[in-house]
Short mmCIF file of C-alpha atoms in Angstrom, two decimals:
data_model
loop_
_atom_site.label_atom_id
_atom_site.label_comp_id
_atom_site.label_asym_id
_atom_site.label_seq_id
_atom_site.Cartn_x
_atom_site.Cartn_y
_atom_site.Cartn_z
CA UNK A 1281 0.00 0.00 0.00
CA UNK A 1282 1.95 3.06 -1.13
CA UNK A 1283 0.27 5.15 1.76
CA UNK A 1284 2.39 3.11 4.51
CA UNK A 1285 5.58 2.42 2.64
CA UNK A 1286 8.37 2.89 4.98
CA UNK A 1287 10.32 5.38 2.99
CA UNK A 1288 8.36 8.66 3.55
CA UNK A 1289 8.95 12.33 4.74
CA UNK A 1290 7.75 13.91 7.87
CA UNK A 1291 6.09 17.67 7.36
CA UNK A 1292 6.59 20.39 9.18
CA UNK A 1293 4.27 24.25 8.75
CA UNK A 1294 2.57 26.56 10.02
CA UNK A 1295 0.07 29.16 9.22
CA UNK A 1296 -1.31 31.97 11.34
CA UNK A 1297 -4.55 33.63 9.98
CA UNK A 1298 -8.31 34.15 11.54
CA UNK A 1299 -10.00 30.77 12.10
CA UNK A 1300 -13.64 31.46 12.69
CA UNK A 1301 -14.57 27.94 13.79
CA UNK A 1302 -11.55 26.18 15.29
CA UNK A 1303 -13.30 22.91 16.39
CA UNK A 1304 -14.79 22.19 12.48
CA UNK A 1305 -11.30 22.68 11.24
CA UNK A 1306 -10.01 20.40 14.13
CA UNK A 1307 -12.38 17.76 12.83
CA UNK A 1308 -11.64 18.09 9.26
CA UNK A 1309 -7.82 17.95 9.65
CA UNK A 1310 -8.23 14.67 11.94
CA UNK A 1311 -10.06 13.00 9.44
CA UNK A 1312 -8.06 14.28 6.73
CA UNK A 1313 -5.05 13.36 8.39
CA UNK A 1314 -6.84 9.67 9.39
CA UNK A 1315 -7.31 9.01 5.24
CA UNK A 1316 -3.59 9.69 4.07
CA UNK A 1317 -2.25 7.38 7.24
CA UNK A 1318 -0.43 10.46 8.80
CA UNK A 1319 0.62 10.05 12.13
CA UNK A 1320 1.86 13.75 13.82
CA UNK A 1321 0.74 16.37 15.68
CA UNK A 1322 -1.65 19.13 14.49
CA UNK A 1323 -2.41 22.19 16.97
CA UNK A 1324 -5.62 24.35 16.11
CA UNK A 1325 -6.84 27.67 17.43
CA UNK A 1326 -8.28 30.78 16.24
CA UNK A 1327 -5.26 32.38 15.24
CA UNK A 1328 -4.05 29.70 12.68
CA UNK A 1329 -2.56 25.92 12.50
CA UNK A 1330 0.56 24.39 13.49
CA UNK A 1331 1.38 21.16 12.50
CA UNK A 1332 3.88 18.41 11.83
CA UNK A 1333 2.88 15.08 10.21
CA UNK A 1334 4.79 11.82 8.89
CA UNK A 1335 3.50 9.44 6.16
CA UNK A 1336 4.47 8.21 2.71
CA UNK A 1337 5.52 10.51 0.17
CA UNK A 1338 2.64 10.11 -1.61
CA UNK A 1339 0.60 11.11 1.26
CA UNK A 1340 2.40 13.78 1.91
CA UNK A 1341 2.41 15.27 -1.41
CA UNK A 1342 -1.43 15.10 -1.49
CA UNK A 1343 -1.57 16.34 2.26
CA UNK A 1344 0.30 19.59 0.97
CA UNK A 1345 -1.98 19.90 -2.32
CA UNK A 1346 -5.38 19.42 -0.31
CA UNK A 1347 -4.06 22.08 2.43
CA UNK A 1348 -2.83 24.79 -0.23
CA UNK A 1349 -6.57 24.57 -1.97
CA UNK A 1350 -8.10 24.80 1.66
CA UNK A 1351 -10.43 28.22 1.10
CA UNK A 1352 -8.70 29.36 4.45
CA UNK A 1353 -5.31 29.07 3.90
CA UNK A 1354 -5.40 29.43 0.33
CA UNK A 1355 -3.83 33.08 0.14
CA UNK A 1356 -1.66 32.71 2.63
CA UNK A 1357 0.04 29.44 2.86
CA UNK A 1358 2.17 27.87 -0.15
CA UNK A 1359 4.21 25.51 -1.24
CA UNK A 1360 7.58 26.66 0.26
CA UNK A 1361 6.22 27.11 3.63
CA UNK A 1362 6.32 23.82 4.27
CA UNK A 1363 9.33 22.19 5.38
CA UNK A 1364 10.10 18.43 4.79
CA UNK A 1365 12.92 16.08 5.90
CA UNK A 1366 13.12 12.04 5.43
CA UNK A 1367 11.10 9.96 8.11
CA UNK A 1368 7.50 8.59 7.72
CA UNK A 1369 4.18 7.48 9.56
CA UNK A 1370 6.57 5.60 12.12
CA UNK A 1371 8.42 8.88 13.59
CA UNK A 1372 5.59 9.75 15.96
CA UNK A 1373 3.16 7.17 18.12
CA UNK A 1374 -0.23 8.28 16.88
CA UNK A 1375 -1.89 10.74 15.52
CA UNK A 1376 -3.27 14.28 17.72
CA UNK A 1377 -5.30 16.84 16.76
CA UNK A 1378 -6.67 19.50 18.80
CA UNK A 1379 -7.58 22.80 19.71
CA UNK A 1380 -5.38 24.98 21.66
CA UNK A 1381 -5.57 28.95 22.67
CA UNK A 1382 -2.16 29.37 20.76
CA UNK A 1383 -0.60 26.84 18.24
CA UNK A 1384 2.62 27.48 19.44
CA UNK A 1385 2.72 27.68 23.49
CA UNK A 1386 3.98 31.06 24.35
CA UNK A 1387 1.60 31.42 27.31
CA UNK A 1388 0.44 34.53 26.10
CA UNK A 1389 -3.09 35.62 24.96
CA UNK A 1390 -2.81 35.67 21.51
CA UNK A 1391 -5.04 38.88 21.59
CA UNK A 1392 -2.60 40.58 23.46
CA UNK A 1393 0.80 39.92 21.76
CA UNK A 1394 -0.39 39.21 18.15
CA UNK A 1395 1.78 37.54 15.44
CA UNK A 1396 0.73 40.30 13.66
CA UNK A 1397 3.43 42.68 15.11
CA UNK A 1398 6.03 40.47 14.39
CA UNK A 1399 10.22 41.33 13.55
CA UNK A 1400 11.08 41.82 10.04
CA UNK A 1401 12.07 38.31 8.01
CA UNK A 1402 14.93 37.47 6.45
CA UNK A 1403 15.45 34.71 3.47
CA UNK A 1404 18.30 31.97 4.62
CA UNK A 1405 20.50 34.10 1.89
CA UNK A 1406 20.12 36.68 3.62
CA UNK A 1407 20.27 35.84 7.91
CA UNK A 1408 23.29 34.32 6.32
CA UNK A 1409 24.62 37.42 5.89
CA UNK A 1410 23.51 39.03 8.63
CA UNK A 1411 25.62 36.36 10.94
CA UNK A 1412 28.55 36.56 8.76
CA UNK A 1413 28.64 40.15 9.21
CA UNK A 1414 27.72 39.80 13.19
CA UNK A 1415 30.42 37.03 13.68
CA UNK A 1416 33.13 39.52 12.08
CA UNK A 1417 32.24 42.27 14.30
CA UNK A 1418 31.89 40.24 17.45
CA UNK A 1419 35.94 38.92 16.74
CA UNK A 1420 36.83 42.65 16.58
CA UNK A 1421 34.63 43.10 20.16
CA UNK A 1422 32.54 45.74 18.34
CA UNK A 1423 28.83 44.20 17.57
CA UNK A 1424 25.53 45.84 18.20
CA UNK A 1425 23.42 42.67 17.39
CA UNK A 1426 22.25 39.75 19.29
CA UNK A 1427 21.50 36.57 17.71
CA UNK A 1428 19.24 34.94 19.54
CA UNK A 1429 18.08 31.31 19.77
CA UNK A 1430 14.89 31.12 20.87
CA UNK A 1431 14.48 27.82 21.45
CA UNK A 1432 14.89 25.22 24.50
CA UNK A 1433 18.39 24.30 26.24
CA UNK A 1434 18.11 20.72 25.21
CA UNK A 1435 17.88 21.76 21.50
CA UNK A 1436 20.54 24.35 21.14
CA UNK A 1437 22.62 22.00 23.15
CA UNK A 1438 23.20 20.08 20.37
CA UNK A 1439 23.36 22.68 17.65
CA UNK A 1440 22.99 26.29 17.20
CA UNK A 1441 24.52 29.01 15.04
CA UNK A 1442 27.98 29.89 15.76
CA UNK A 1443 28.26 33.03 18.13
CA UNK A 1444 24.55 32.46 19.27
CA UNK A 1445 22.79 33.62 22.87
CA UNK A 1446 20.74 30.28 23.75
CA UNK A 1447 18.80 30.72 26.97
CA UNK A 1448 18.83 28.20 29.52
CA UNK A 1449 15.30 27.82 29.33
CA UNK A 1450 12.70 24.46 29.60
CA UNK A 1451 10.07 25.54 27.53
CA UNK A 1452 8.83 28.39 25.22
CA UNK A 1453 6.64 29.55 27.47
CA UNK A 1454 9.33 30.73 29.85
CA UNK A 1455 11.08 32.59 26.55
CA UNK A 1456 8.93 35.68 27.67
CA UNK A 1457 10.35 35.93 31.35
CA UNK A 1458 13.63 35.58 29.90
CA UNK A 1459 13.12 38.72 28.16
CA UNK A 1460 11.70 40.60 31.27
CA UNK A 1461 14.22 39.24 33.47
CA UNK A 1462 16.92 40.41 30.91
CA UNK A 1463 15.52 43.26 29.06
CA UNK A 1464 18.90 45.00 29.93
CA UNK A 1465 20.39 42.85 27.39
CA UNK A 1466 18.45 43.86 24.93
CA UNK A 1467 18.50 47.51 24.69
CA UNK A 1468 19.66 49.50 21.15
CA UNK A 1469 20.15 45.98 19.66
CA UNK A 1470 19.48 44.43 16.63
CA UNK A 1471 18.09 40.69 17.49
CA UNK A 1472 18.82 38.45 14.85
CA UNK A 1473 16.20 35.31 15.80
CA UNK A 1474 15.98 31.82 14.75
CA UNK A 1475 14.21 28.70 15.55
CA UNK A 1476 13.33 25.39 14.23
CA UNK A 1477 10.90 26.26 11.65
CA UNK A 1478 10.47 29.83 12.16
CA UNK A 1479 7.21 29.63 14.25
CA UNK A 1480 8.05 29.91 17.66
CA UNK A 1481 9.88 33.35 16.37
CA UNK A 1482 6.89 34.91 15.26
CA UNK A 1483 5.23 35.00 18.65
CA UNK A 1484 9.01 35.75 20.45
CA UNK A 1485 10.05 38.26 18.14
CA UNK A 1486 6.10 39.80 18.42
CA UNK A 1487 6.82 39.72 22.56
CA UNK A 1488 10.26 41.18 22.14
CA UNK A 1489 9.01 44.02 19.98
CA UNK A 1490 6.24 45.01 22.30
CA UNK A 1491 8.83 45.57 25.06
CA UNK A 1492 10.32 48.47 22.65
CA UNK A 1493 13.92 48.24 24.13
CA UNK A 1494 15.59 46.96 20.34
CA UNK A 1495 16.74 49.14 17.71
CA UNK A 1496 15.59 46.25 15.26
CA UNK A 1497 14.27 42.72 15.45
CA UNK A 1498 14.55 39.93 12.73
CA UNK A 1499 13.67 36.79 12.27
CA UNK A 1500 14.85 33.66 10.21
CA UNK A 1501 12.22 32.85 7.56
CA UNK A 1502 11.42 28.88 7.68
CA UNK A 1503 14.10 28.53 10.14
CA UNK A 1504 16.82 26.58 10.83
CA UNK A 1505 15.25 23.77 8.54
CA UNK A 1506 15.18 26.37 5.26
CA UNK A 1507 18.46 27.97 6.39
CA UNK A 1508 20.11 24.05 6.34
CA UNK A 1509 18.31 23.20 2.74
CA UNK A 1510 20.63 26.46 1.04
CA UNK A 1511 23.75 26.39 3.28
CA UNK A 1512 24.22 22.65 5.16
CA UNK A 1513 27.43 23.74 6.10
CA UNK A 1514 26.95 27.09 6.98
CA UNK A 1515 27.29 29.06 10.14
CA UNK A 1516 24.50 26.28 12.14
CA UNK A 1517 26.86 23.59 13.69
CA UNK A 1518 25.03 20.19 15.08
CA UNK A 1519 22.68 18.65 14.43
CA UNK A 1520 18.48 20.38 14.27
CA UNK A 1521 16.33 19.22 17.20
CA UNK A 1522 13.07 17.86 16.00
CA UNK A 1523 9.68 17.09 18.28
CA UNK A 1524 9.45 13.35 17.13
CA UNK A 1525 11.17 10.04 17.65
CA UNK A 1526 13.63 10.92 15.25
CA UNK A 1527 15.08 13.64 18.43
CA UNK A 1528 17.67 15.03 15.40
CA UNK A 1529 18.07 15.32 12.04
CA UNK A 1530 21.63 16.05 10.64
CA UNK A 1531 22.93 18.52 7.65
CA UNK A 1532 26.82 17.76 8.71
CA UNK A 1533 28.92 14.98 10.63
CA UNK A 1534 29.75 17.71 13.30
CA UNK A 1535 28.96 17.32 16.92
CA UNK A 1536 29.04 19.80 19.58
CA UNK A 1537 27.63 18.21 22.48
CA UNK A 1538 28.79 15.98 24.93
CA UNK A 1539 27.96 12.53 26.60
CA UNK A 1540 26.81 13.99 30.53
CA UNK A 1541 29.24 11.00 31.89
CA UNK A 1542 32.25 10.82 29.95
CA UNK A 1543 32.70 13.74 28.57
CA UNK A 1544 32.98 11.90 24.76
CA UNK A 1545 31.30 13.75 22.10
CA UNK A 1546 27.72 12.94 21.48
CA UNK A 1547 24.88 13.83 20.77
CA UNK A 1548 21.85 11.69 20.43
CA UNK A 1549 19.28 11.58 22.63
CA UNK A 1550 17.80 8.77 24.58
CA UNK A 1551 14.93 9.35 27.23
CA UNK A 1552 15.95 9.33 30.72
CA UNK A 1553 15.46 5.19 31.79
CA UNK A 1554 13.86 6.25 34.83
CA UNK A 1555 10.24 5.79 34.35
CA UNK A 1556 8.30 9.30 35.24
CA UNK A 1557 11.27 11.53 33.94
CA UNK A 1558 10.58 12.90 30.58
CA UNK A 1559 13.93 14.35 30.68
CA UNK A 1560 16.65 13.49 27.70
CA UNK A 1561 19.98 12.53 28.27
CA UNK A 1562 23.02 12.25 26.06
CA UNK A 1563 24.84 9.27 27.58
CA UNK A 1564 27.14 7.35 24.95
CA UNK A 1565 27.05 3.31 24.36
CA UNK A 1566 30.04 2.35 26.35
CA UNK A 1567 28.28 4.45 29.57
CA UNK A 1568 24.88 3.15 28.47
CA UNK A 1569 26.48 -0.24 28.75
CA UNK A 1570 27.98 0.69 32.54
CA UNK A 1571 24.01 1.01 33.02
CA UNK A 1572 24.36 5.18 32.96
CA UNK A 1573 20.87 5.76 31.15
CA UNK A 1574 19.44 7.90 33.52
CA UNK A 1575 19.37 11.80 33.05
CA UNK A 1576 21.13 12.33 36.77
CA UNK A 1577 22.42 10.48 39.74
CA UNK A 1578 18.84 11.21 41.31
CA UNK A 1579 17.05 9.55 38.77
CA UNK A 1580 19.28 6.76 38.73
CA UNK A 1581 18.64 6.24 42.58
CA UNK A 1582 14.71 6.37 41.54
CA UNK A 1583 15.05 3.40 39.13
CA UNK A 1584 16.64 1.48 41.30
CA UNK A 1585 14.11 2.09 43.85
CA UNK A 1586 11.17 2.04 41.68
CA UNK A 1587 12.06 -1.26 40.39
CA UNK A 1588 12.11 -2.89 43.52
CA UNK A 1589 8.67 -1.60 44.56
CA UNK A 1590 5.39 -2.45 43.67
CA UNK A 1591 4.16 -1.07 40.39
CA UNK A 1592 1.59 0.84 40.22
CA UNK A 1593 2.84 3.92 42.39
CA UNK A 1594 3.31 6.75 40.25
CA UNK A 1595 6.36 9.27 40.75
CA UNK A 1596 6.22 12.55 40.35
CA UNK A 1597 7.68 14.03 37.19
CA UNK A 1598 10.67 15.66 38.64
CA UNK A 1599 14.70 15.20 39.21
CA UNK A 1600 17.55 17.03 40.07
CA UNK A 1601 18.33 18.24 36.59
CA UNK A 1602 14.82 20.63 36.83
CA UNK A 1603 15.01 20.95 40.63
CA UNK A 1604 18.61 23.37 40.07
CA UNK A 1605 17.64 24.74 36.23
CA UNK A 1606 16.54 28.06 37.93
CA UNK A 1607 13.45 28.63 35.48
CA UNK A 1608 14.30 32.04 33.92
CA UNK A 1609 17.96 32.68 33.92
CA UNK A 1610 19.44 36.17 34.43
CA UNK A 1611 22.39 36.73 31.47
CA UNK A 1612 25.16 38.38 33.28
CA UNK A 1613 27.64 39.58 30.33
CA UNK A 1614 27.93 38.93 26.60
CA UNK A 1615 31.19 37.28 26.95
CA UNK A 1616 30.02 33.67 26.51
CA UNK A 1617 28.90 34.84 23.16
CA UNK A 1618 31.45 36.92 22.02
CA UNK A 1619 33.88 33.61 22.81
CA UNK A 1620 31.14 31.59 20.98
CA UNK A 1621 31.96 33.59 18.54
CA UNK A 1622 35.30 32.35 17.89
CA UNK A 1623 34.56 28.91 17.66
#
């Protein structure tokens, strides 16, 4: 059946424009996405549609036909905003579609910081040479621009563009304390943004702006995934997080994270062994084989314990590795990123 052939693409888009009845279009997508055998995630609301999805090729090609001739997106969406890479049905565990207040979770009303009043977007051409001309004025100690990574610790971990500020942050929805708690930062800047697939920048660069501390604020169109279609080895080192059991998709051999025990370079991502943590870990195979699989020493304690007891007790989702992350952290100089730079 050339709808579940192993050899597919996953999808990834987004579209923000006024959905009048959010639910309907929630039901339509599901059943849409149900007939081509897509498997993914698909976030509604009334301020547009976020969504990545895995199936055949074939499926996907028709997925992307049937959503560009969709009266609602029709003017606005097209072909190019939709970003693929290799993968298939079998990169996610099911299939969820549903409707949220924002489809991406800033944890701010939409109707108060709009993606309407977004930065200004640049092509992959040209953020490219925006950070070319940034990283040659950082060497010389003498940049006004930030280039920002707005998304979470675990993905700019292992890779992010050279010279980059990457908060130590959880989750998106603690991006917008991080620019209250560091506004200082910020002030008579230029912010050059990026992200995965350039969504999460329209809301943070929308946020940013409203604060009116920047001299200027852009944003990477399509994200890191365009940016790595036109220059793979470019000024992004590492590999690109992705939300799906894939963890990382690769555009060069480099690696720029390390294995938490050793110290070896590595950089794939297993889920912490312990069973309640939802935390990742990068532990290689010869500590994986020493039984280091857990994401700290306090989860490792905790699977011990929990496999001696009694299933059927349920721990609480928490270890030592969120316990000390303080949950908005306070930049105190530029320095890491001016020696960033030089890398």
């Amino acid at each position: 059946h050339a709808m579940d052939s192993k050899v597919g693409e996953v999808l990834l888009y987004y579209c923000y424009c006024e959905v009048k009845d959010p639910e309907k279009l929630c039901a339509w997508q599901n059943a849409l996405c149900q007939h081509l055998h897509l498997t993914g995630k698909v976030r509604v609301a009334s301020e547009g549609i976020n969504g990545t999805v895995g199936g055949s090729k074939v499926a996907t090609n028709l997925y992307i036909e049937v959503m560009l001739s969709q009266p609602l997106f029709k003017d606005i969406l097209c072909q190019e905003d939709f970003k693929s890479s290799a993968g298939g049905a079998h990169c996610f565990p099911d299939l969820r579609v549903g409707v949220f207040k924002e489809i991406v979770p800033m944890g701010i009303d939409p109707k108060i910081v709009s993606y309407k009043e977004t930065g200004i977007h640049l092509s992959p051409q040209e953020f490219h040479r925006e950070v070319e001309q940034y990283l040659s004025q950082a060497s010389q100690g003498q940049s006004d621009t930030i280039l920002l990574d707005c998304r979470n610790f675990y993905e700019s971990k292992i890779g992010h563009f050279q010279g980059c500020l990457a908060p130590d942050i959880r989750k998106f929805s603690y991006f917008p304390s991080y620019i209250d708690e560091n506004l200082e930062l910020f002030k008579d800047k230029r912010v050059l943004m990026y992200c995965t697939g350039g969504i999460r920048c329209e809301r943070g660069s929308a946020y940013l702006r409203s604060k009116a501390v920047c001299r200027e604020v852009y944003q990477l169109k399509g994200g890191i995934h365009k940016y790595l279609e036109e220059f793979p080895d470019g000024f992004y080192r590492g590999k690109l997080f992705v939300f799906d059991d894939r963890y990382a998709i690769c555009s060069n051999e480099d690696i720029i994270s390390a294995c938490r025990y050793c110290g070896t370079l590595w950089d794939q991502y297993k889920l912490c062994s312990s069973q309640h943590c939802r935390q990742l870990v990068l532990t290689c195979p010869s500590c994986r084989k020493k039984g280091l699989t857990a994401c700290c020493p306090v989860c490792q304690e905790k699977e011990l314990k929990v496999t001696s007891r009694a299933s059927g007790q349920t721990l609480k989702e928490e270890c030592e590795c969120t316990r000390r992350r303080p949950r908005v952290p306070i930049e105190h100089v530029l320095q890491r990123m001016l020696d960033a730079g030089k890398d």
